[in-house]
Each structure stands twice: as C-alpha cells, then as structure tokens.
C-alpha cells in the first residue's frame, strides 16, 4: 500500500494563478483532510470530508475550495493564489482515531 | 475540544528516557489524549492515545494522571531519530469529522 500520496511535491505560483493539489489514499478511508503548516507553527485544518461527495470547512477555509468526487481522492484548489498562501500543505486520511498523513506539498506564491 | 499546554522545547540524552509533559486541565470525560510527532517537515505520525488508563505500544508509553488533567509521553530509550516536534491533542474519539487541532507542540532534541 502506498498510503497517502500528494501531487505535486513542490510548486511555485505567481500571484493570481490557480492550481489544484491532489491527495490520494489507498486505504479505503472515509475521512480525508487538508491542512496547512506555516513556518514554526502547528498544522491548521483547511477543509475536510467525511465521505465521497461531502466536504466541510475547517479552521482556515478562505481562499480554498475542495472536491471529493471519488472516495480515494481529495482535491484542494486555489482559484487565485496569494502570497499569504505560501505554506506546506498536508493531506491526511482516517478511518477512526488515527490520521495518516501524506508527505506534503511545498507551495510558494510570489 | 479541550486546549493543551506543552513546553516549547526539551532536550534529552541519547539512550535516556524522554518524558514529554502535557497539561489539559479542561478535558471532558469523553475526550481522549492523543500524541503525534512530526519529524523534520514530514507529515505527522500517530504515536499513541488513551482515555484514563496508562497505555503502552512499541513506540511509547502514555501516563495519564488520575484526575486526567495532565499526561506524560515517555520514549523509554530515546534515539537521534526521535528528534521531532511532539503534539499532544485532546478530542473525542469519534467526533464530527474526527478532526485534530494541533497546537505548537514540544520540540524534542535528542543529543548524542
């Protein structure tokens, strides 16, 4: 099993550009999450999903959209990137009490 | 979810036990204590969780005080690879979305 994978690993965007981050899990987990982590800080929840076709806002959802069309995939979109969205983005999935995290995507917005 | 307080940093000698404290004085009766760690910019990794009894697994031991207002994560024989940020999180075991709220954590430095 690959676990949780994230694509891409690194990306540089210009202000105003858009992009989609892909998270995939092969553990048949119901729950999936997107977090961001700024330097020296803990993770903050952006959006999450409790099942295919459902999404909900987390702590810091502004500027992001998500979709969960397939159970194994959770997409995070930035419609108009801003320098404040420079961060490391982590995806996670869970079936119950334990969350499994991906390796992260390092995004820089200039 | 109850808020937790952890020291920002700790040092430990390699081969010695690392004892990481966490205060959660407002914990509710149905809230569990979870520990995760994050090694150098990798994704966080689950370590252990418990409700009121002490717990042990292959990675660590979790000691929860009788009043449940604080807990200690114990790494019995710390190695250099245990250098990481350790997060103590309190939440119900099956809440809406099973979300985790990460604080600042404790940066553990294991030294040779």
CSV table of C-alpha atoms in Angstrom, one decimal:
chain,number,residue,atom,x,y,z
A,1,UNK,CA,0.0,0.0,0.0
A,2,UNK,CA,1.2,3.5,-0.9
A,3,UNK,CA,-0.8,5.0,2.0
A,4,UNK,CA,-1.4,8.7,1.4
A,5,UNK,CA,0.3,10.4,-1.6
A,6,UNK,CA,0.3,14.0,-2.7
A,7,UNK,CA,0.9,15.6,-6.0
A,8,UNK,CA,2.9,17.8,-6.7
A,9,UNK,CA,5.7,17.8,-4.1
A,10,UNK,CA,6.8,21.4,-4.9
A,11,UNK,CA,5.2,24.3,-6.8
A,12,UNK,CA,5.9,27.9,-7.4
A,13,UNK,CA,3.0,30.1,-8.4
A,14,UNK,CA,2.6,33.8,-9.3
A,15,UNK,CA,0.0,35.8,-7.5
A,16,UNK,CA,-3.4,35.3,-9.2
A,17,UNK,CA,-2.6,32.0,-10.7
A,18,UNK,CA,-4.7,28.9,-9.9
A,19,UNK,CA,-3.7,25.4,-9.2
A,20,UNK,CA,-5.1,22.1,-7.8
A,21,UNK,CA,-3.3,19.9,-5.3
A,22,UNK,CA,-4.2,16.2,-5.4
A,23,UNK,CA,-4.3,13.8,-2.5
A,24,UNK,CA,-4.9,10.1,-3.0
A,25,UNK,CA,-5.2,7.3,-0.4
A,26,UNK,CA,-5.5,3.5,-1.0
A,27,UNK,CA,-6.7,2.5,2.5
A,28,UNK,CA,-10.4,2.9,1.8
A,29,UNK,CA,-10.7,5.6,4.4
A,30,UNK,CA,-13.9,7.6,4.8
A,31,UNK,CA,-12.4,10.7,6.2
A,32,UNK,CA,-9.9,13.0,4.4
A,33,UNK,CA,-8.4,16.3,5.4
A,34,UNK,CA,-6.3,19.2,4.1
A,35,UNK,CA,-4.0,21.1,6.5
A,36,UNK,CA,-1.6,23.9,6.0
A,37,UNK,CA,1.5,24.5,8.1
A,38,UNK,CA,3.3,27.8,8.2
A,39,UNK,CA,6.9,28.1,9.4
A,40,UNK,CA,7.3,27.3,13.1
A,41,UNK,CA,3.6,26.6,13.6
A,42,UNK,CA,1.3,23.7,14.1
A,43,UNK,CA,-1.0,22.4,11.4
A,44,UNK,CA,-4.3,24.2,10.7
A,45,UNK,CA,-7.2,22.5,9.1
A,46,UNK,CA,-8.4,24.0,5.8
A,47,UNK,CA,-11.2,21.6,4.7
A,48,UNK,CA,-12.2,18.1,5.4
A,49,UNK,CA,-14.5,15.4,4.0
A,50,UNK,CA,-16.4,12.7,5.9
A,51,UNK,CA,-17.2,10.7,2.7
A,52,UNK,CA,-17.4,10.7,-1.0
A,53,UNK,CA,-19.3,13.7,-2.3
A,54,UNK,CA,-19.2,15.6,1.0
A,55,UNK,CA,-16.9,18.4,2.2
A,56,UNK,CA,-16.9,20.8,5.1
A,57,UNK,CA,-14.9,23.9,6.2
A,58,UNK,CA,-12.2,23.7,8.7
A,59,UNK,CA,-10.4,26.5,10.7
A,60,UNK,CA,-8.9,28.4,7.7
A,61,UNK,CA,-11.0,27.7,4.6
A,62,UNK,CA,-10.9,31.2,2.9
A,63,UNK,CA,-9.3,31.2,-0.5
A,64,UNK,CA,-9.5,27.4,-1.0
A,65,UNK,CA,-12.0,25.0,-2.5
A,66,UNK,CA,-12.2,21.2,-2.3
A,67,UNK,CA,-13.8,18.3,-4.0
A,68,UNK,CA,-14.2,14.6,-3.2
A,69,UNK,CA,-15.7,13.1,-6.3
A,70,UNK,CA,-14.1,9.7,-5.6
A,71,UNK,CA,-13.6,8.1,-2.2
A,72,UNK,CA,-9.8,7.8,-2.7
A,73,UNK,CA,-9.2,11.3,-3.9
A,74,UNK,CA,-9.4,14.7,-2.2
A,75,UNK,CA,-8.6,17.8,-4.3
A,76,UNK,CA,-7.6,21.2,-2.9
A,77,UNK,CA,-7.9,24.2,-5.2
A,78,UNK,CA,-6.6,27.7,-5.1
A,79,UNK,CA,-8.5,29.8,-7.6
A,80,UNK,CA,-6.4,33.0,-7.2
A,81,UNK,CA,-3.2,32.4,-5.3
A,82,UNK,CA,-1.9,35.0,-2.8
A,83,UNK,CA,1.5,35.3,-1.1
A,84,UNK,CA,-0.3,34.5,2.2
A,85,UNK,CA,-1.0,31.0,0.9
A,86,UNK,CA,2.7,30.2,0.8
A,87,UNK,CA,2.9,27.2,3.0
A,88,UNK,CA,3.4,23.5,3.3
A,89,UNK,CA,0.1,21.6,2.6
A,90,UNK,CA,-0.5,18.2,4.2
A,91,UNK,CA,-3.3,15.8,3.3
A,92,UNK,CA,-4.5,13.1,5.7
A,93,UNK,CA,-7.0,10.3,5.8
A,94,UNK,CA,-8.5,8.3,8.6
A,95,UNK,CA,-10.9,5.5,9.3
A,96,UNK,CA,-11.2,6.2,13.1
A,97,UNK,CA,-8.9,7.6,15.7
A,98,UNK,CA,-5.7,7.6,13.8
A,99,UNK,CA,-4.9,10.0,10.9
A,100,UNK,CA,-2.4,9.0,8.2
A,101,UNK,CA,-0.6,11.9,6.7
A,102,UNK,CA,1.0,12.4,3.3
A,103,UNK,CA,4.5,13.8,2.7
A,104,UNK,CA,3.3,17.3,2.0
A,105,UNK,CA,3.3,19.8,-0.9
A,106,UNK,CA,5.6,22.9,-0.5
A,107,UNK,CA,3.9,25.8,-2.3
A,108,UNK,CA,5.4,29.2,-2.8
A,109,UNK,CA,3.4,32.1,-4.1
A,110,UNK,CA,5.4,35.1,-5.4
B,1,UNK,CA,-12.1,20.1,22.2
B,2,UNK,CA,-10.0,20.9,25.3
B,3,UNK,CA,-6.9,23.0,25.0
B,4,UNK,CA,-3.5,21.6,25.7
B,5,UNK,CA,-0.3,23.3,27.1
B,6,UNK,CA,3.2,21.9,26.3
B,7,UNK,CA,6.7,23.2,26.9
B,8,UNK,CA,8.1,24.6,23.6
B,9,UNK,CA,11.3,22.6,23.7
B,10,UNK,CA,13.2,19.9,25.6
B,11,UNK,CA,16.5,18.2,25.4
B,12,UNK,CA,17.2,14.5,26.1
B,13,UNK,CA,20.4,12.5,26.0
B,14,UNK,CA,20.5,9.6,23.6
B,15,UNK,CA,19.6,6.3,25.3
B,16,UNK,CA,17.9,8.0,28.2
B,17,UNK,CA,14.1,8.2,28.7
B,18,UNK,CA,12.4,11.3,27.2
B,19,UNK,CA,9.4,12.4,29.3
B,20,UNK,CA,7.2,14.9,27.5
B,21,UNK,CA,4.5,16.6,29.6
B,22,UNK,CA,1.1,17.9,28.6
B,23,UNK,CA,-1.4,19.9,30.6
B,24,UNK,CA,-5.1,19.5,29.6
B,25,UNK,CA,-6.9,20.8,32.7
B,26,UNK,CA,-10.3,21.4,30.9
B,27,UNK,CA,-10.5,17.9,29.5
B,28,UNK,CA,-14.0,16.4,29.4
B,29,UNK,CA,-14.9,12.9,30.4
B,30,UNK,CA,-15.3,11.6,26.8
B,31,UNK,CA,-12.1,13.2,25.5
B,32,UNK,CA,-9.1,11.1,24.7
B,33,UNK,CA,-5.4,12.2,24.8
B,34,UNK,CA,-3.6,11.7,21.5
B,35,UNK,CA,0.1,12.1,20.7
B,36,UNK,CA,1.5,12.7,17.3
B,37,UNK,CA,5.0,13.6,16.2
B,38,UNK,CA,6.4,15.4,13.2
B,39,UNK,CA,10.0,14.7,12.1
B,40,UNK,CA,11.6,17.5,10.2
B,41,UNK,CA,8.8,18.7,7.9
B,42,UNK,CA,7.4,15.3,7.2
B,43,UNK,CA,3.7,14.6,7.7
B,44,UNK,CA,2.8,14.0,11.4
B,45,UNK,CA,2.8,10.4,12.6
B,46,UNK,CA,0.4,8.9,15.2
B,47,UNK,CA,2.1,7.6,18.3
B,48,UNK,CA,-0.4,6.6,20.9
B,49,UNK,CA,-3.7,7.6,22.6
B,50,UNK,CA,-5.5,6.9,25.8
B,51,UNK,CA,-8.6,7.8,27.9
B,52,UNK,CA,-7.7,7.2,31.6
B,53,UNK,CA,-5.6,4.1,31.8
B,54,UNK,CA,-1.9,4.1,31.1
B,55,UNK,CA,-1.1,2.8,27.6
B,56,UNK,CA,2.0,1.3,26.0
B,57,UNK,CA,2.9,0.3,22.5
B,58,UNK,CA,6.0,-0.3,20.5
B,59,UNK,CA,6.8,3.4,20.2
B,60,UNK,CA,6.0,4.9,23.6
B,61,UNK,CA,4.1,4.9,26.9
B,62,UNK,CA,1.4,7.3,27.9
B,63,UNK,CA,0.8,8.1,31.5
B,64,UNK,CA,-2.4,9.9,32.4
B,65,UNK,CA,-2.9,11.3,35.9
B,66,UNK,CA,-5.8,10.1,37.9
B,67,UNK,CA,-7.7,13.4,37.6
B,68,UNK,CA,-6.9,13.4,33.8
B,69,UNK,CA,-5.7,17.0,33.9
B,70,UNK,CA,-2.3,16.1,32.6
B,71,UNK,CA,-0.3,13.4,30.9
B,72,UNK,CA,3.2,12.4,30.0
B,73,UNK,CA,4.5,10.7,26.9
B,74,UNK,CA,7.5,8.5,27.6
B,75,UNK,CA,10.0,7.4,25.0
B,76,UNK,CA,11.9,4.8,27.0
B,77,UNK,CA,15.2,4.9,25.2
B,78,UNK,CA,15.4,8.0,23.0
B,79,UNK,CA,17.5,7.8,19.8
B,80,UNK,CA,18.6,10.6,17.5
B,81,UNK,CA,15.8,9.6,15.1
B,82,UNK,CA,13.3,10.6,17.9
B,83,UNK,CA,14.3,14.3,17.4
B,84,UNK,CA,10.9,15.8,16.3
B,85,UNK,CA,8.1,18.1,17.3
B,86,UNK,CA,5.6,16.2,19.6
B,87,UNK,CA,2.0,17.3,19.6
B,88,UNK,CA,-0.4,16.5,22.5
B,89,UNK,CA,-4.1,16.7,21.3
B,90,UNK,CA,-7.3,16.2,23.2
B,91,UNK,CA,-10.5,15.3,21.5
B,92,UNK,CA,-13.4,12.9,21.5
B,93,UNK,CA,-12.6,9.6,19.8
B,94,UNK,CA,-15.4,9.9,17.2
B,95,UNK,CA,-16.4,13.5,16.8
B,96,UNK,CA,-17.8,15.2,13.7
B,97,UNK,CA,-15.1,14.5,11.1
B,98,UNK,CA,-12.6,13.2,13.7
B,99,UNK,CA,-10.7,16.4,13.3
B,100,UNK,CA,-7.4,17.1,15.1
B,101,UNK,CA,-6.4,20.6,16.4
B,102,UNK,CA,-2.6,21.0,16.5
B,103,UNK,CA,-1.0,23.4,18.9
B,104,UNK,CA,2.6,24.5,19.0
B,105,UNK,CA,3.9,21.1,20.3
B,106,UNK,CA,7.2,20.4,22.0
B,107,UNK,CA,10.4,20.3,20.0
B,108,UNK,CA,12.4,17.4,21.4
B,109,UNK,CA,16.1,17.4,20.6
B,110,UNK,CA,17.9,14.2,21.3
B,111,UNK,CA,21.6,14.7,21.8
B,112,UNK,CA,24.5,12.2,21.5
